Amino acid sequence: MGTTLLGTGAYLPSKVLTNEELEKMVDTSDEWIRERTGIRERRIAEKESVVDMAYEASKEALKNAGVKPGELDLIILATLTPEKRFPATACLLQARLGAKGVYAFDVSAACSGFLYALDLADAFIKSGKAKKVLVVGSEKLSEAVDWTDRSTCVLFGDGAGAAVLGDGGGEVLSSKMYADGSLEELLYAEKCGFIKMKGRELFKQAVRSMAKACQEVLAEVGVKPEELSLVVPHQANLRIIKALAEKLNLPEEKVFVNVDRYGNTSAASIPIALHEAIKKGRLKRGDLVLMTAMGGGLTWGASLLRY
Ligand code: UT7
């Protein structure tokens, strides 16, 4: 018995913002965005709040897991765009789900937030302190970007993803999480400020740190890259994903990509991708899936899961 992904869910706002539309807003081109990032379009939450999106993704994950909100022992929500300074967005979600009394808190680890939260959920389950945990990544990054700054506004999108974890036939085989606060200036946002990024340096850090974390988790349990069914990397840039696949010696078809449709949704990126991969039948029970992320903090990590 190990920490098992019992069910997943995702929510993407219906409003699509294309590269062509961005051409009218800032000095950019569809060609530049596609070539440098692989992004074609992203979703924008016009009416939805961070809690609304988290709620929709969670409802679907709970339904797919066959778990009722009242059966949860813990809700961990990862976001860099919390609904309020406080209470935690996880508490607002808990109330919306009607999971009264359930232990709930937020994790602030930017794009690595979902993996940090998953690592915590696994520790709670392994220690016996929780049996069923809801882990959510929800982001309204459209509120955190400067829509006059072409170097960042073309990159991000809104959305949410969720997973219910509990005892079952699966397992978190290995998980390594890291942070280096001295690299803060590569990617940050001041309180109530916009996202600031040193893209070129961050690109190199992303490839290097994710590849190393992946190699460490694989080495820890003696799994070879060719034994993996799927890799679900953080969706920030197609060129980063391709460079990572090359470093890990993995064929492209084993690496899940949806950055073309959603851009970078930070903490929501991995759970959205994971949910889509499962829905498309790209993951079957017993398969090995490797997830990896890097983001503001800097934070990074990798997690190897038997689905
Ligand atoms: O989620 C956390 C993890 N995120 C990341 O890891 C992001 C990492 N970084 C990246 O994905 C890439 O560095 C970017 C996509 C942000 C930028 O791509 P790049 O190939 O590193 O471009 P660059 O920053 O070196 O900029 C190249 C040129 C510059 O012009 P000059 O100085 O060469 O004349 C920029 O001003 O592209 C220009 N540029 C643009 N041009 C058209 C920057 N943004 C744009 C734009 N449209 N939107």
PDB file of C-alpha atoms in Angstrom, residues 42-240:
ATOM      1  CA  ARG A  42      -3.456  30.455 -23.408  1.00  0.00           C
ATOM      2  CA  ARG A  43      -6.642  30.648 -21.323  1.00  0.00           C
ATOM      3  CA  ILE A  44      -7.756  33.750 -19.460  1.00  0.00           C
ATOM      4  CA  ALA A  45     -10.088  33.715 -16.445  1.00  0.00           C
ATOM      5  CA  GLU A  46     -12.471  36.581 -17.148  1.00  0.00           C
ATOM      6  CA  LYS A  47     -15.143  35.682 -14.624  1.00  0.00           C
ATOM      7  CA  GLU A  48     -13.513  32.857 -12.680  1.00  0.00           C
ATOM      8  CA  SER A  49     -11.577  33.417  -9.463  1.00  0.00           C
ATOM      9  CA  VAL A  50      -8.685  31.254  -8.243  1.00  0.00           C
ATOM     10  CA  VAL A  51     -11.145  29.530  -5.870  1.00  0.00           C
ATOM     11  CA  ASP A  52     -13.748  29.004  -8.641  1.00  0.00           C
ATOM     12  CA  MET A  53     -11.146  27.243 -10.794  1.00  0.00           C
ATOM     13  CA  ALA A  54      -9.777  25.226  -7.852  1.00  0.00           C
ATOM     14  CA  TYR A  55     -13.327  24.178  -6.943  1.00  0.00           C
ATOM     15  CA  GLU A  56     -14.174  22.930 -10.458  1.00  0.00           C
ATOM     16  CA  ALA A  57     -10.904  20.973 -10.754  1.00  0.00           C
ATOM     17  CA  SER A  58     -11.342  19.523  -7.242  1.00  0.00           C
ATOM     18  CA  LYS A  59     -14.948  18.469  -7.860  1.00  0.00           C
ATOM     19  CA  GLU A  60     -13.828  16.498 -10.920  1.00  0.00           C
ATOM     20  CA  ALA A  61     -10.850  14.939  -9.087  1.00  0.00           C
ATOM     21  CA  LEU A  62     -13.078  13.890  -6.152  1.00  0.00           C
ATOM     22  CA  LYS A  63     -15.654  12.422  -8.533  1.00  0.00           C
ATOM     23  CA  ASN A  64     -12.998  10.472 -10.461  1.00  0.00           C
ATOM     24  CA  ALA A  65     -11.517   9.236  -7.170  1.00  0.00           C
ATOM     25  CA  GLY A  66     -14.916   8.261  -5.769  1.00  0.00           C
ATOM     26  CA  VAL A  67     -14.175  10.325  -2.652  1.00  0.00           C
ATOM     27  CA  LYS A  68     -16.607  12.692  -0.919  1.00  0.00           C
ATOM     28  CA  PRO A  69     -15.335  16.079   0.346  1.00  0.00           C
ATOM     29  CA  GLY A  70     -16.180  15.025   3.912  1.00  0.00           C
ATOM     30  CA  GLU A  71     -13.866  12.010   3.642  1.00  0.00           C
ATOM     31  CA  LEU A  72     -10.810  14.224   3.122  1.00  0.00           C
ATOM     32  CA  ASP A  73      -8.274  14.609   5.937  1.00  0.00           C
ATOM     33  CA  LEU A  74      -6.255  17.375   4.322  1.00  0.00           C
ATOM     34  CA  ILE A  75      -6.426  19.973   1.519  1.00  0.00           C
ATOM     35  CA  ILE A  76      -3.174  21.494   0.225  1.00  0.00           C
ATOM     36  CA  LEU A  77      -3.451  24.219  -2.386  1.00  0.00           C
ATOM     37  CA  ALA A  78      -0.462  25.545  -4.320  1.00  0.00           C
ATOM     38  CA  THR A  79      -0.681  29.003  -5.856  1.00  0.00           C
ATOM     39  CA  LEU A  80       1.305  32.161  -6.424  1.00  0.00           C
ATOM     40  CA  THR A  81      -1.907  34.089  -7.024  1.00  0.00           C
ATOM     41  CA  PRO A  82      -3.826  33.534  -3.759  1.00  0.00           C
ATOM     42  CA  GLU A  83      -7.354  34.867  -3.608  1.00  0.00           C
ATOM     43  CA  LYS A  84      -6.612  36.955  -0.512  1.00  0.00           C
ATOM     44  CA  ARG A  85      -3.657  37.820   1.714  1.00  0.00           C
ATOM     45  CA  PHE A  86      -5.461  35.533   4.139  1.00  0.00           C
ATOM     46  CA  PRO A  87      -7.293  33.259   4.769  1.00  0.00           C
ATOM     47  CA  ALA A  88      -5.454  30.656   2.727  1.00  0.00           C
ATOM     48  CA  THR A  89      -7.093  29.869  -0.619  1.00  0.00           C
ATOM     49  CA  ALA A  90      -7.198  26.251   0.618  1.00  0.00           C
ATOM     50  CA  CYS A  91      -9.602  27.355   3.398  1.00  0.00           C
ATOM     51  CA  LEU A  92     -11.849  29.146   0.897  1.00  0.00           C
ATOM     52  CA  LEU A  93     -11.853  25.994  -1.244  1.00  0.00           C
ATOM     53  CA  GLN A  94     -12.580  23.840   1.826  1.00  0.00           C
ATOM     54  CA  ALA A  95     -15.682  25.939   2.585  1.00  0.00           C
ATOM     55  CA  ARG A  96     -16.827  25.808  -1.070  1.00  0.00           C
ATOM     56  CA  LEU A  97     -16.454  22.015  -1.089  1.00  0.00           C
ATOM     57  CA  GLY A  98     -18.363  21.748   2.186  1.00  0.00           C
ATOM     58  CA  ALA A  99     -15.459  19.884   3.758  1.00  0.00           C
ATOM     59  CA  LYS A 100     -16.015  21.540   7.126  1.00  0.00           C
ATOM     60  CA  GLY A 101     -13.264  21.008   9.663  1.00  0.00           C
ATOM     61  CA  VAL A 102     -10.768  19.527   7.202  1.00  0.00           C
ATOM     62  CA  TYR A 103      -7.150  20.644   7.789  1.00  0.00           C
ATOM     63  CA  ALA A 104      -6.342  23.088   4.932  1.00  0.00           C
ATOM     64  CA  PHE A 105      -3.361  25.261   4.013  1.00  0.00           C
ATOM     65  CA  ASP A 106      -1.575  26.852   1.044  1.00  0.00           C
ATOM     66  CA  VAL A 107       1.884  26.186  -0.329  1.00  0.00           C
ATOM     67  CA  SER A 108       3.847  29.021  -1.923  1.00  0.00           C
ATOM     68  CA  ALA A 109       6.485  27.471  -4.176  1.00  0.00           C
ATOM     69  CA  ALA A 110       5.540  29.059  -7.527  1.00  0.00           C
ATOM     70  CA  CYS A 111       5.751  26.600 -10.453  1.00  0.00           C
ATOM     71  CA  SER A 112       7.032  23.810  -8.172  1.00  0.00           C
ATOM     72  CA  GLY A 113       4.000  24.245  -5.886  1.00  0.00           C
ATOM     73  CA  PHE A 114       2.107  21.151  -7.006  1.00  0.00           C
ATOM     74  CA  LEU A 115       5.135  18.881  -6.559  1.00  0.00           C
ATOM     75  CA  TYR A 116       5.899  20.422  -3.153  1.00  0.00           C
ATOM     76  CA  ALA A 117       2.256  19.809  -2.151  1.00  0.00           C
ATOM     77  CA  LEU A 118       2.354  16.250  -3.491  1.00  0.00           C
ATOM     78  CA  ASP A 119       5.515  15.587  -1.472  1.00  0.00           C
ATOM     79  CA  LEU A 120       3.771  16.861   1.673  1.00  0.00           C
ATOM     80  CA  ALA A 121       0.651  14.794   0.957  1.00  0.00           C
ATOM     81  CA  ASP A 122       2.836  11.702   0.588  1.00  0.00           C
ATOM     82  CA  ALA A 123       4.553  12.422   3.918  1.00  0.00           C
ATOM     83  CA  PHE A 124       1.175  12.859   5.665  1.00  0.00           C
ATOM     84  CA  ILE A 125      -0.147   9.609   4.188  1.00  0.00           C
ATOM     85  CA  LYS A 126       3.048   7.644   4.908  1.00  0.00           C
ATOM     86  CA  SER A 127       3.078   8.847   8.522  1.00  0.00           C
ATOM     87  CA  GLY A 128      -0.532   7.748   8.981  1.00  0.00           C
ATOM     88  CA  LYS A 129      -1.622  11.309   9.774  1.00  0.00           C
ATOM     89  CA  ALA A 130      -3.908  11.484   6.733  1.00  0.00           C
ATOM     90  CA  LYS A 131      -5.679   8.889   4.626  1.00  0.00           C
ATOM     91  CA  LYS A 132      -7.167  11.025   1.862  1.00  0.00           C
ATOM     92  CA  VAL A 133      -5.574  14.246   0.653  1.00  0.00           C
ATOM     93  CA  LEU A 134      -6.713  16.738  -1.971  1.00  0.00           C
ATOM     94  CA  VAL A 135      -3.810  18.506  -3.685  1.00  0.00           C
ATOM     95  CA  VAL A 136      -4.626  21.459  -5.932  1.00  0.00           C
ATOM     96  CA  GLY A 137      -2.745  23.919  -8.131  1.00  0.00           C
ATOM     97  CA  SER A 138      -4.794  26.961  -9.145  1.00  0.00           C
ATOM     98  CA  GLU A 139      -3.527  30.131 -10.792  1.00  0.00           C
ATOM     99  CA  LYS A 140      -4.898  33.387 -12.132  1.00  0.00           C
ATOM    100  CA  LEU A 141      -1.627  34.594 -13.609  1.00  0.00           C
ATOM    101  CA  SER A 142      -3.437  37.037 -15.916  1.00  0.00           C
ATOM    102  CA  GLU A 143      -3.714  39.231 -12.800  1.00  0.00           C
ATOM    103  CA  ALA A 144       0.002  38.969 -12.048  1.00  0.00           C
ATOM    104  CA  VAL A 145       1.436  39.861 -15.465  1.00  0.00           C
ATOM    105  CA  ASP A 146       2.140  43.283 -16.851  1.00  0.00           C
ATOM    106  CA  TRP A 147       0.180  43.291 -20.122  1.00  0.00           C
ATOM    107  CA  THR A 148       2.539  45.944 -21.543  1.00  0.00           C
ATOM    108  CA  ASP A 149       5.667  43.800 -20.953  1.00  0.00           C
ATOM    109  CA  ARG A 150       6.170  41.566 -23.992  1.00  0.00           C
ATOM    110  CA  SER A 151       8.955  39.584 -22.313  1.00  0.00           C
ATOM    111  CA  THR A 152       6.510  38.076 -19.792  1.00  0.00           C
ATOM    112  CA  CYS A 153       2.894  38.614 -20.855  1.00  0.00           C
ATOM    113  CA  VAL A 154       3.086  36.151 -23.760  1.00  0.00           C
ATOM    114  CA  LEU A 155       4.192  33.307 -21.472  1.00  0.00           C
ATOM    115  CA  PHE A 156       1.478  32.792 -18.879  1.00  0.00           C
ATOM    116  CA  GLY A 157      -2.096  31.528 -18.631  1.00  0.00           C
ATOM    117  CA  ASP A 158      -4.834  30.708 -16.114  1.00  0.00           C
ATOM    118  CA  GLY A 159      -6.200  27.361 -14.946  1.00  0.00           C
ATOM    119  CA  ALA A 160      -6.378  24.762 -12.198  1.00  0.00           C
ATOM    120  CA  GLY A 161      -5.598  21.098 -11.703  1.00  0.00           C
ATOM    121  CA  ALA A 162      -6.307  18.780  -8.790  1.00  0.00           C
ATOM    122  CA  ALA A 163      -5.500  15.289  -7.545  1.00  0.00           C
ATOM    123  CA  VAL A 164      -6.922  13.143  -4.758  1.00  0.00           C
ATOM    124  CA  LEU A 165      -4.342  10.943  -3.054  1.00  0.00           C
ATOM    125  CA  GLY A 166      -4.835   8.012  -0.745  1.00  0.00           C
ATOM    126  CA  ASP A 167      -3.766   4.477   0.009  1.00  0.00           C
ATOM    127  CA  GLY A 168      -3.937   2.114  -2.948  1.00  0.00           C
ATOM    128  CA  GLY A 169      -1.917   0.120  -5.439  1.00  0.00           C
ATOM    129  CA  GLY A 170       0.231   3.064  -6.519  1.00  0.00           C
ATOM    130  CA  GLU A 171       3.211   4.649  -4.825  1.00  0.00           C
ATOM    131  CA  VAL A 172       5.392   7.741  -4.693  1.00  0.00           C
ATOM    132  CA  LEU A 173       8.686   5.922  -5.242  1.00  0.00           C
ATOM    133  CA  SER A 174      11.009   8.857  -4.807  1.00  0.00           C
ATOM    134  CA  SER A 175      10.704  12.589  -4.491  1.00  0.00           C
ATOM    135  CA  LYS A 176      13.374  15.302  -4.194  1.00  0.00           C
ATOM    136  CA  MET A 177      12.495  18.951  -3.582  1.00  0.00           C
ATOM    137  CA  TYR A 178      14.935  21.858  -3.480  1.00  0.00           C
ATOM    138  CA  ALA A 179      15.061  25.628  -3.043  1.00  0.00           C
ATOM    139  CA  ASP A 180      17.678  28.334  -3.432  1.00  0.00           C
ATOM    140  CA  GLY A 181      16.473  31.714  -2.186  1.00  0.00           C
ATOM    141  CA  SER A 182      19.707  33.405  -3.271  1.00  0.00           C
ATOM    142  CA  LEU A 183      18.472  33.117  -6.885  1.00  0.00           C
ATOM    143  CA  GLU A 184      15.299  35.066  -6.094  1.00  0.00           C
ATOM    144  CA  GLU A 185      16.007  37.817  -8.638  1.00  0.00           C
ATOM    145  CA  LEU A 186      15.660  35.427 -11.608  1.00  0.00           C
ATOM    146  CA  LEU A 187      11.889  35.202 -11.126  1.00  0.00           C
ATOM    147  CA  TYR A 188       9.744  37.052  -8.613  1.00  0.00           C
ATOM    148  CA  ALA A 189       6.843  39.430  -8.021  1.00  0.00           C
ATOM    149  CA  GLU A 190       6.770  42.047  -5.264  1.00  0.00           C
ATOM    150  CA  LYS A 191       3.720  42.154  -3.005  1.00  0.00           C
ATOM    151  CA  CYS A 192       0.868  43.191  -5.323  1.00  0.00           C
ATOM    152  CA  GLY A 193       3.444  43.619  -8.160  1.00  0.00           C
ATOM    153  CA  PHE A 194       3.916  42.041 -11.572  1.00  0.00           C
ATOM    154  CA  ILE A 195       6.008  39.003 -12.499  1.00  0.00           C
ATOM    155  CA  LYS A 196       9.639  39.906 -13.264  1.00  0.00           C
ATOM    156  CA  MET A 197      11.881  37.417 -15.017  1.00  0.00           C
ATOM    157  CA  LYS A 198      15.460  37.022 -16.259  1.00  0.00           C
ATOM    158  CA  GLY A 199      14.410  34.581 -18.947  1.00  0.00           C
ATOM    159  CA  ARG A 200      17.713  33.547 -20.443  1.00  0.00           C
ATOM    160  CA  GLU A 201      19.387  32.706 -17.116  1.00  0.00           C
ATOM    161  CA  LEU A 202      16.248  31.041 -15.842  1.00  0.00           C
ATOM    162  CA  PHE A 203      16.124  28.859 -18.948  1.00  0.00           C
ATOM    163  CA  LYS A 204      19.563  27.406 -18.172  1.00  0.00           C
ATOM    164  CA  GLN A 205      18.731  26.932 -14.482  1.00  0.00           C
ATOM    165  CA  ALA A 206      15.472  25.198 -15.424  1.00  0.00           C
ATOM    166  CA  VAL A 207      17.077  22.614 -17.702  1.00  0.00           C
ATOM    167  CA  ARG A 208      20.008  21.984 -15.354  1.00  0.00           C
ATOM    168  CA  SER A 209      18.033  21.719 -12.101  1.00  0.00           C
ATOM    169  CA  MET A 210      15.124  19.645 -13.445  1.00  0.00           C
ATOM    170  CA  ALA A 211      17.464  17.206 -15.224  1.00  0.00           C
ATOM    171  CA  LYS A 212      19.541  16.739 -12.047  1.00  0.00           C
ATOM    172  CA  ALA A 213      16.480  16.211  -9.814  1.00  0.00           C
ATOM    173  CA  CYS A 214      15.086  13.688 -12.332  1.00  0.00           C
ATOM    174  CA  GLN A 215      18.372  11.789 -12.462  1.00  0.00           C
ATOM    175  CA  GLU A 216      18.486  11.703  -8.649  1.00  0.00           C
ATOM    176  CA  VAL A 217      15.004  10.228  -8.179  1.00  0.00           C
ATOM    177  CA  LEU A 218      15.630   7.650 -10.915  1.00  0.00           C
ATOM    178  CA  ALA A 219      18.989   6.685  -9.388  1.00  0.00           C
ATOM    179  CA  GLU A 220      17.521   6.407  -5.884  1.00  0.00           C
ATOM    180  CA  VAL A 221      15.153   3.624  -6.918  1.00  0.00           C
ATOM    181  CA  GLY A 222      17.251   2.210  -9.758  1.00  0.00           C
ATOM    182  CA  VAL A 223      14.763   3.027 -12.523  1.00  0.00           C
ATOM    183  CA  LYS A 224      16.162   3.566 -16.027  1.00  0.00           C
ATOM    184  CA  PRO A 225      14.668   6.351 -18.198  1.00  0.00           C
ATOM    185  CA  GLU A 226      13.506   3.732 -20.721  1.00  0.00           C
ATOM    186  CA  GLU A 227      11.348   2.105 -18.011  1.00  0.00           C
ATOM    187  CA  LEU A 228       9.261   5.286 -17.690  1.00  0.00           C
ATOM    188  CA  SER A 229       5.881   5.341 -19.398  1.00  0.00           C
ATOM    189  CA  LEU A 230       5.607   9.107 -19.302  1.00  0.00           C
ATOM    190  CA  VAL A 231       7.328  12.272 -18.136  1.00  0.00           C
ATOM    191  CA  VAL A 232       5.086  15.179 -17.124  1.00  0.00           C
ATOM    192  CA  PRO A 233       7.303  18.247 -16.931  1.00  0.00           C
ATOM    193  CA  HIS A 234       6.279  21.742 -15.869  1.00  0.00           C
ATOM    194  CA  GLN A 235       4.964  23.467 -18.984  1.00  0.00           C
ATOM    195  CA  ALA A 236       6.927  26.718 -19.253  1.00  0.00           C
ATOM    196  CA  ASN A 237       8.621  26.507 -22.629  1.00  0.00           C
ATOM    197  CA  LEU A 238       8.744  23.784 -25.296  1.00  0.00           C
ATOM    198  CA  ARG A 239      12.482  24.387 -25.773  1.00  0.00           C
ATOM    199  CA  ILE A 240      13.096  23.711 -22.063  1.00  0.00           C
TER     200      ILE A 240
END
